PDB file of C-alpha atoms in Angstrom:
ATOM      1  CA  GLU A   1       0.076  -0.063  -0.032  1.00 84.00           C
ATOM      2  CA  ASP A   2       1.237   3.419  -0.958  1.00 89.00           C
ATOM      3  CA  GLN A   3       2.127   5.724   1.999  1.00 92.00           C
ATOM      4  CA  VAL A   4       3.014   9.350   2.276  1.00 96.00           C
ATOM      5  CA  THR A   5       4.159  10.905   5.628  1.00 97.00           C
ATOM      6  CA  GLN A   6       4.748  14.750   5.903  1.00 98.00           C
ATOM      7  CA  SER A   7       6.647  16.456   8.659  1.00 97.00           C
ATOM      8  CA  PRO A   8       6.472  18.596  10.570  1.00 97.00           C
ATOM      9  CA  GLU A   9       2.705  18.685  11.039  1.00 96.00           C
ATOM     10  CA  ALA A  10       2.825  22.438  11.673  1.00 97.00           C
ATOM     11  CA  LEU A  11       5.635  24.971  11.207  1.00 98.00           C
ATOM     12  CA  ARG A  12       5.747  28.563  12.265  1.00 98.00           C
ATOM     13  CA  LEU A  13       8.277  30.865  10.825  1.00 97.00           C
ATOM     14  CA  GLN A  14       9.120  34.490  10.807  1.00 98.00           C
ATOM     15  CA  GLU A  15       8.916  36.443   7.602  1.00 97.00           C
ATOM     16  CA  GLY A  16      12.267  35.774   5.682  1.00 97.00           C
ATOM     17  CA  GLU A  17      13.228  32.783   7.777  1.00 97.00           C
ATOM     18  CA  SER A  18      13.962  29.977   5.357  1.00 97.00           C
ATOM     19  CA  SER A  19      13.073  26.302   6.066  1.00 98.00           C
ATOM     20  CA  SER A  20      12.142  23.042   4.458  1.00 98.00           C
ATOM     21  CA  LEU A  21       9.135  20.717   4.594  1.00 98.00           C
ATOM     22  CA  ASN A  22       9.608  16.891   4.342  1.00 98.00           C
ATOM     23  CA  CYS A  23       7.638  14.329   2.581  1.00 98.00           C
ATOM     24  CA  SER A  24       8.519  10.744   3.016  1.00 98.00           C
ATOM     25  CA  TYR A  25       6.966   8.076   0.719  1.00 96.00           C
ATOM     26  CA  THR A  26       6.629   4.316   0.224  1.00 94.00           C
ATOM     27  CA  VAL A  27       5.352   3.363  -3.219  1.00 90.00           C
ATOM     28  CA  SER A  28       5.620   0.178  -5.540  1.00 87.00           C
ATOM     29  CA  GLY A  29       7.221   2.270  -8.345  1.00 89.00           C
ATOM     30  CA  LEU A  30       7.054   5.825  -8.595  1.00 91.00           C
ATOM     31  CA  ARG A  31       5.412   7.593 -11.517  1.00 90.00           C
ATOM     32  CA  GLY A  32       5.338  11.010  -9.902  1.00 92.00           C
ATOM     33  CA  LEU A  33       5.337  13.010  -6.830  1.00 95.00           C
ATOM     34  CA  PHE A  34       3.291  16.114  -6.534  1.00 95.00           C
ATOM     35  CA  TRP A  35       3.058  19.144  -4.258  1.00 97.00           C
ATOM     36  CA  TYR A  36      -0.081  21.099  -3.688  1.00 97.00           C
ATOM     37  CA  ARG A  37      -0.980  24.233  -1.688  1.00 98.00           C
ATOM     38  CA  GLN A  38      -4.219  24.337   0.171  1.00 97.00           C
ATOM     39  CA  ASP A  39      -5.632  27.505   1.607  1.00 97.00           C
ATOM     40  CA  PRO A  40      -8.453  27.529   4.237  1.00 93.00           C
ATOM     41  CA  GLY A  41     -11.715  26.785   2.763  1.00 92.00           C
ATOM     42  CA  LYS A  42     -10.379  26.048  -0.531  1.00 95.00           C
ATOM     43  CA  GLY A  43      -9.482  23.045  -2.630  1.00 96.00           C
ATOM     44  CA  PRO A  44      -5.731  22.048  -3.160  1.00 96.00           C
ATOM     45  CA  GLU A  45      -3.799  23.995  -5.814  1.00 96.00           C
ATOM     46  CA  PHE A  46      -1.150  22.216  -7.963  1.00 94.00           C
ATOM     47  CA  LEU A  47       2.363  23.519  -7.459  1.00 95.00           C
ATOM     48  CA  PHE A  48       5.033  20.935  -8.868  1.00 91.00           C
ATOM     49  CA  THR A  49       5.404  17.447 -10.357  1.00 93.00           C
ATOM     50  CA  LEU A  50       8.702  15.543  -9.764  1.00 95.00           C
ATOM     51  CA  TYR A  51       9.311  12.241 -11.726  1.00 92.00           C
ATOM     52  CA  SER A  52      12.899  11.098 -10.819  1.00 92.00           C
ATOM     53  CA  ALA A  53      15.407  11.313  -8.156  1.00 94.00           C
ATOM     54  CA  GLY A  54      17.642  14.279  -8.383  1.00 95.00           C
ATOM     55  CA  GLU A  55      14.878  16.371 -10.149  1.00 96.00           C
ATOM     56  CA  GLU A  56      14.284  19.917  -8.871  1.00 97.00           C
ATOM     57  CA  LYS A  57      11.520  22.455  -9.603  1.00 96.00           C
ATOM     58  CA  GLU A  58      11.230  26.049  -8.635  1.00 96.00           C
ATOM     59  CA  LYS A  59       8.480  28.547  -8.464  1.00 94.00           C
ATOM     60  CA  GLU A  60       9.101  31.903  -6.768  1.00 95.00           C
ATOM     61  CA  ARG A  61      10.182  31.270  -3.188  1.00 96.00           C
ATOM     62  CA  LEU A  62       9.503  27.590  -3.425  1.00 97.00           C
ATOM     63  CA  LYS A  63      11.900  24.702  -4.568  1.00 98.00           C
ATOM     64  CA  ALA A  64      10.950  21.023  -4.588  1.00 98.00           C
ATOM     65  CA  THR A  65      13.485  18.336  -4.714  1.00 98.00           C
ATOM     66  CA  LEU A  66      13.289  14.581  -4.880  1.00 97.00           C
ATOM     67  CA  THR A  67      15.239  11.529  -3.764  1.00 94.00           C
ATOM     68  CA  LYS A  68      14.424   7.859  -3.954  1.00 91.00           C
ATOM     69  CA  LYS A  69      12.665   8.005  -0.520  1.00 94.00           C
ATOM     70  CA  GLU A  70      11.664  11.589   0.111  1.00 97.00           C
ATOM     71  CA  SER A  71      11.029  14.939  -1.255  1.00 98.00           C
ATOM     72  CA  PHE A  72      11.660  18.352   0.287  1.00 98.00           C
ATOM     73  CA  LEU A  73       9.799  21.640  -0.321  1.00 98.00           C
ATOM     74  CA  HIS A  74      12.261  24.375   0.519  1.00 98.00           C
ATOM     75  CA  ILE A  75      10.893  27.776   1.260  1.00 98.00           C
ATOM     76  CA  THR A  76      13.278  30.798   0.885  1.00 98.00           C
ATOM     77  CA  ALA A  77      12.703  33.999   2.649  1.00 97.00           C
ATOM     78  CA  PRO A  78       9.042  33.354   3.071  1.00 97.00           C
ATOM     79  CA  LYS A  79       6.300  35.982   3.114  1.00 97.00           C
ATOM     80  CA  PRO A  80       3.088  35.850   5.155  1.00 97.00           C
ATOM     81  CA  GLU A  81       1.198  35.060   1.906  1.00 97.00           C
ATOM     82  CA  ASP A  82       2.982  31.786   1.792  1.00 98.00           C
ATOM     83  CA  SER A  83       1.050  30.715   4.789  1.00 98.00           C
ATOM     84  CA  ALA A  84      -1.016  27.665   3.850  1.00 98.00           C
ATOM     85  CA  THR A  85      -1.338  23.765   4.221  1.00 97.00           C
ATOM     86  CA  TYR A  86       1.278  22.023   1.773  1.00 98.00           C
ATOM     87  CA  LEU A  87       0.199  18.718   0.665  1.00 97.00           C
ATOM     88  CA  CYS A  88       2.362  16.014  -0.761  1.00 97.00           C
ATOM     89  CA  ALA A  89       1.069  13.203  -2.971  1.00 95.00           C
ATOM     90  CA  VAL A  90       2.446  10.204  -4.948  1.00 94.00           C
ATOM     91  CA  GLN A  91       1.235   8.404  -8.030  1.00 91.00           C
ATOM     92  CA  ALA A  92       2.260   4.827  -8.590  1.00 89.00           C
ATOM     93  CA  SER A  93       3.297   3.329 -11.729  1.00 85.00           C
ATOM     94  CA  GLY A  94       1.301   0.557 -13.220  1.00 75.00           C
ATOM     95  CA  GLY A  95      -2.246  -0.664 -12.105  1.00 72.00           C
ATOM     96  CA  SER A  96      -4.351   2.162 -10.692  1.00 70.00           C
ATOM     97  CA  ASN A  97      -1.764   4.802 -11.827  1.00 75.00           C
ATOM     98  CA  TYR A  98      -4.307   7.505 -11.918  1.00 82.00           C
ATOM     99  CA  LYS A  99      -4.817   7.697  -8.064  1.00 87.00           C
ATOM    100  CA  LEU A 100      -2.847  10.175  -5.954  1.00 91.00           C
ATOM    101  CA  THR A 101      -2.132   9.106  -2.480  1.00 93.00           C
ATOM    102  CA  PHE A 102      -1.853  12.179  -0.320  1.00 95.00           C
ATOM    103  CA  GLY A 103      -0.191  12.838   2.878  1.00 96.00           C
ATOM    104  CA  LYS A 104      -1.867  14.751   5.946  1.00 96.00           C
ATOM    105  CA  GLY A 105      -0.041  17.979   5.005  1.00 97.00           C
ATOM    106  CA  THR A 106       2.144  20.535   6.793  1.00 97.00           C
ATOM    107  CA  LEU A 107       0.489  23.687   7.950  1.00 97.00           C
ATOM    108  CA  LEU A 108       2.861  26.531   7.436  1.00 98.00           C
ATOM    109  CA  THR A 109       2.335  29.879   9.183  1.00 98.00           C
ATOM    110  CA  VAL A 110       4.588  32.845   8.217  1.00 98.00           C
ATOM    111  CA  ASN A 111       4.362  35.798  10.648  1.00 97.00           C
ATOM    112  CA  PRO A 112       5.250  39.412   9.530  1.00 96.00           C
TER     113      PRO A 112
ATOM    114  CA  GLY H   1     -12.189  29.731 -17.975  1.00 55.00           C
ATOM    115  CA  ALA H   2     -14.423  28.462 -15.064  1.00 83.00           C
ATOM    116  CA  GLY H   3     -12.965  25.990 -12.670  1.00 94.00           C
ATOM    117  CA  VAL H   4     -14.329  22.986 -10.904  1.00 96.00           C
ATOM    118  CA  SER H   5     -17.640  23.973  -9.426  1.00 97.00           C
ATOM    119  CA  GLN H   6     -19.136  22.088  -6.396  1.00 98.00           C
ATOM    120  CA  SER H   7     -22.502  22.429  -4.833  1.00 97.00           C
ATOM    121  CA  PRO H   8     -23.646  22.839  -2.028  1.00 97.00           C
ATOM    122  CA  SER H   9     -20.728  24.516  -0.451  1.00 97.00           C
ATOM    123  CA  ASN H  10     -22.157  23.638   2.953  1.00 97.00           C
ATOM    124  CA  LYS H  11     -24.750  20.980   3.925  1.00 98.00           C
ATOM    125  CA  VAL H  12     -25.881  20.281   7.370  1.00 98.00           C
ATOM    126  CA  THR H  13     -28.100  17.175   7.649  1.00 98.00           C
ATOM    127  CA  GLU H  14     -29.600  14.860  10.327  1.00 97.00           C
ATOM    128  CA  LYS H  15     -28.379  11.367  10.875  1.00 97.00           C
ATOM    129  CA  GLY H  16     -30.065   8.928   8.663  1.00 97.00           C
ATOM    130  CA  LYS H  17     -30.927  11.395   5.945  1.00 98.00           C
ATOM    131  CA  ASP H  18     -29.704  11.014   2.250  1.00 98.00           C
ATOM    132  CA  VAL H  19     -27.569  13.836   0.597  1.00 98.00           C
ATOM    133  CA  GLU H  20     -26.455  14.618  -2.858  1.00 98.00           C
ATOM    134  CA  LEU H  21     -23.200  16.424  -3.683  1.00 98.00           C
ATOM    135  CA  ARG H  22     -22.695  17.836  -7.153  1.00 98.00           C
ATOM    136  CA  CYS H  23     -19.596  18.417  -9.208  1.00 98.00           C
ATOM    137  CA  ASP H  24     -19.274  20.263 -12.448  1.00 96.00           C
ATOM    138  CA  PRO H  25     -15.796  19.562 -13.892  1.00 95.00           C
ATOM    139  CA  ILE H  26     -13.746  21.782 -16.170  1.00 93.00           C
ATOM    140  CA  SER H  27     -15.040  21.616 -19.779  1.00 90.00           C
ATOM    141  CA  GLY H  28     -13.055  19.083 -21.757  1.00 87.00           C
ATOM    142  CA  HIS H  29     -11.579  17.214 -18.763  1.00 89.00           C
ATOM    143  CA  THR H  30     -12.157  13.544 -19.212  1.00 89.00           C
ATOM    144  CA  ALA H  31     -10.937  12.367 -15.706  1.00 91.00           C
ATOM    145  CA  LEU H  32     -12.999  13.089 -12.588  1.00 94.00           C
ATOM    146  CA  TYR H  33     -12.054  12.210  -8.992  1.00 95.00           C
ATOM    147  CA  TRP H  34     -13.823  12.449  -5.659  1.00 97.00           C
ATOM    148  CA  TYR H  35     -11.831  12.712  -2.553  1.00 97.00           C
ATOM    149  CA  ARG H  36     -12.867  13.135   1.185  1.00 98.00           C
ATOM    150  CA  GLN H  37     -10.959  15.260   3.629  1.00 97.00           C
ATOM    151  CA  SER H  38     -11.728  14.803   7.318  1.00 94.00           C
ATOM    152  CA  LEU H  39     -10.359  16.917  10.124  1.00 86.00           C
ATOM    153  CA  GLY H  40      -6.598  16.095  10.690  1.00 79.00           C
ATOM    154  CA  GLN H  41      -6.598  13.626   7.984  1.00 84.00           C
ATOM    155  CA  GLY H  42      -5.172  13.502   4.343  1.00 86.00           C
ATOM    156  CA  LEU H  43      -7.283  13.336   1.338  1.00 94.00           C
ATOM    157  CA  GLU H  44      -8.969   9.957   0.930  1.00 95.00           C
ATOM    158  CA  PHE H  45      -9.633   8.754  -2.473  1.00 95.00           C
ATOM    159  CA  LEU H  46     -13.269   7.699  -3.084  1.00 96.00           C
ATOM    160  CA  ILE H  47     -13.988   7.141  -6.769  1.00 95.00           C
ATOM    161  CA  TYR H  48     -12.653   7.850 -10.162  1.00 93.00           C
ATOM    162  CA  PHE H  49     -14.262   8.296 -13.617  1.00 92.00           C
ATOM    163  CA  GLN H  50     -12.499   8.214 -16.906  1.00 89.00           C
ATOM    164  CA  GLY H  51     -14.518   8.930 -19.999  1.00 84.00           C
ATOM    165  CA  ASN H  52     -16.937   6.168 -20.760  1.00 81.00           C
ATOM    166  CA  SER H  53     -14.946   3.534 -18.785  1.00 85.00           C
ATOM    167  CA  ALA H  54     -16.337   1.676 -15.723  1.00 88.00           C
ATOM    168  CA  PRO H  55     -15.494   3.871 -12.704  1.00 91.00           C
ATOM    169  CA  ASP H  56     -13.015   2.792 -10.032  1.00 92.00           C
ATOM    170  CA  LYS H  57     -15.250   2.589  -6.922  1.00 93.00           C
ATOM    171  CA  SER H  58     -12.559   0.928  -4.765  1.00 91.00           C
ATOM    172  CA  GLY H  59     -12.219   3.948  -2.411  1.00 93.00           C
ATOM    173  CA  LEU H  60     -15.996   4.186  -1.427  1.00 96.00           C
ATOM    174  CA  PRO H  61     -16.087   3.352   2.302  1.00 95.00           C
ATOM    175  CA  SER H  62     -19.428   1.542   2.371  1.00 95.00           C
ATOM    176  CA  ASP H  63     -22.444   0.667   0.222  1.00 96.00           C
ATOM    177  CA  ARG H  64     -24.208   3.801   1.427  1.00 98.00           C
ATOM    178  CA  PHE H  65     -22.023   5.777  -0.949  1.00 98.00           C
ATOM    179  CA  SER H  66     -22.594   5.918  -4.705  1.00 97.00           C
ATOM    180  CA  ALA H  67     -21.622   8.256  -7.459  1.00 96.00           C
ATOM    181  CA  GLU H  68     -22.454   8.606 -11.047  1.00 95.00           C
ATOM    182  CA  ARG H  69     -21.304  10.858 -13.942  1.00 94.00           C
ATOM    183  CA  THR H  70     -23.785  11.754 -16.550  1.00 86.00           C
ATOM    184  CA  GLY H  71     -22.724  12.437 -20.156  1.00 82.00           C
ATOM    185  CA  GLY H  72     -19.073  12.466 -19.268  1.00 78.00           C
ATOM    186  CA  SER H  73     -19.493  15.632 -17.437  1.00 90.00           C
ATOM    187  CA  VAL H  74     -21.504  16.394 -14.174  1.00 95.00           C
ATOM    188  CA  SER H  75     -21.053  13.984 -11.448  1.00 97.00           C
ATOM    189  CA  THR H  76     -23.147  13.443  -8.345  1.00 97.00           C
ATOM    190  CA  LEU H  77     -22.042  11.804  -5.125  1.00 98.00           C
ATOM    191  CA  THR H  78     -24.831  10.352  -3.033  1.00 98.00           C
ATOM    192  CA  ILE H  79     -24.573   9.277   0.569  1.00 98.00           C
ATOM    193  CA  GLN H  80     -27.612   7.407   2.006  1.00 98.00           C
ATOM    194  CA  ARG H  81     -28.458   7.050   5.599  1.00 98.00           C
ATOM    195  CA  THR H  82     -25.835   9.484   6.712  1.00 98.00           C
ATOM    196  CA  GLN H  83     -23.791   8.831   9.923  1.00 97.00           C
ATOM    197  CA  GLN H  84     -21.934  11.234  11.961  1.00 96.00           C
ATOM    198  CA  GLU H  85     -18.704   9.791  10.782  1.00 95.00           C
ATOM    199  CA  ASP H  86     -19.558  10.966   7.248  1.00 97.00           C
ATOM    200  CA  SER H  87     -18.908  14.532   8.219  1.00 97.00           C
ATOM    201  CA  ALA H  88     -16.119  15.760   6.209  1.00 97.00           C
ATOM    202  CA  VAL H  89     -15.201  18.047   3.161  1.00 97.00           C
ATOM    203  CA  TYR H  90     -15.908  16.200  -0.020  1.00 98.00           C
ATOM    204  CA  LEU H  91     -13.531  17.430  -2.861  1.00 98.00           C
ATOM    205  CA  CYS H  92     -14.007  16.904  -6.562  1.00 97.00           C
ATOM    206  CA  ALA H  93     -11.178  17.203  -8.926  1.00 96.00           C
ATOM    207  CA  SER H  94     -10.799  16.867 -12.742  1.00 93.00           C
ATOM    208  CA  SER H  95      -7.911  16.542 -15.129  1.00 91.00           C
ATOM    209  CA  GLN H  96      -7.375  16.381 -18.765  1.00 84.00           C
ATOM    210  CA  ARG H  97      -5.852  12.861 -18.731  1.00 69.00           C
ATOM    211  CA  SER H  98      -5.829   9.956 -16.457  1.00 55.00           C
ATOM    212  CA  GLY H  99      -2.500   8.326 -15.369  1.00 46.00           C
ATOM    213  CA  GLY H 100       0.226   9.189 -17.740  1.00 47.00           C
ATOM    214  CA  ASN H 101       2.467  12.136 -16.837  1.00 51.00           C
ATOM    215  CA  THR H 102      -0.240  14.063 -15.164  1.00 62.00           C
ATOM    216  CA  GLY H 103      -1.049  14.420 -11.493  1.00 71.00           C
ATOM    217  CA  GLU H 104      -2.173  17.999 -11.985  1.00 87.00           C
ATOM    218  CA  LEU H 105      -5.550  17.799 -10.665  1.00 92.00           C
ATOM    219  CA  PHE H 106      -7.954  20.773 -10.586  1.00 93.00           C
ATOM    220  CA  PHE H 107      -9.938  20.830  -7.464  1.00 96.00           C
ATOM    221  CA  GLY H 108     -13.131  22.443  -6.642  1.00 97.00           C
ATOM    222  CA  GLU H 109     -13.597  24.236  -3.237  1.00 97.00           C
ATOM    223  CA  GLY H 110     -15.463  21.287  -1.700  1.00 97.00           C
ATOM    224  CA  SER H 111     -18.696  20.527  -0.200  1.00 98.00           C
ATOM    225  CA  ARG H 112     -18.502  20.592   3.777  1.00 97.00           C
ATOM    226  CA  LEU H 113     -20.912  18.008   5.083  1.00 98.00           C
ATOM    227  CA  THR H 114     -21.949  18.092   8.660  1.00 97.00           C
ATOM    228  CA  VAL H 115     -24.166  15.200  10.037  1.00 97.00           C
ATOM    229  CA  LEU H 116     -25.915  16.068  13.393  1.00 96.00           C
TER     230      LEU H 116
END
């Protein structure tokens, strides 16, 4: 069974204080790993797809990296508007490869 | 263009009543998913539709849950004889393709169900 574990559950940062969120996964063949952002009362919004170990993707203050066992979402000099829950999900290769298995998320709060 | 639309946004019902939740996906998206998000839990897969293929219902938690998709577009999730443990946010998502190199799902804002 595919599993995704995210840590920490919650993270509080000061504006400008860089940090990283972790996503550990177990999957029988990885097709893709995905990061989403979810604001309160909204549905998740797609951020990145990573396909293979060593791959990196960047978007503004966010950079996602991937190894064979985990992914990191690095946040550089965060701003209060980066406050949200960040969700990690994996998609397995073969079989029901359309399913995304999600972690419980990391609630990020950036204080001004 | 318009995103994924879900209704109602909030639903309060009494235990034992039936409820229907509606999802209108992005036009042209052939894949449609229902997920459930409970407090403190990750998104739980419920059901998947792709074009005219038989849906994958493997995530439905009990036979009280059912879903249909008419004309390859609008989908309805029905929960019969609701229980308090059914209280959650029900999220619908659509995408242009199933599997493949996608994973970019477009989510609606969800329907928050509260069973008293």
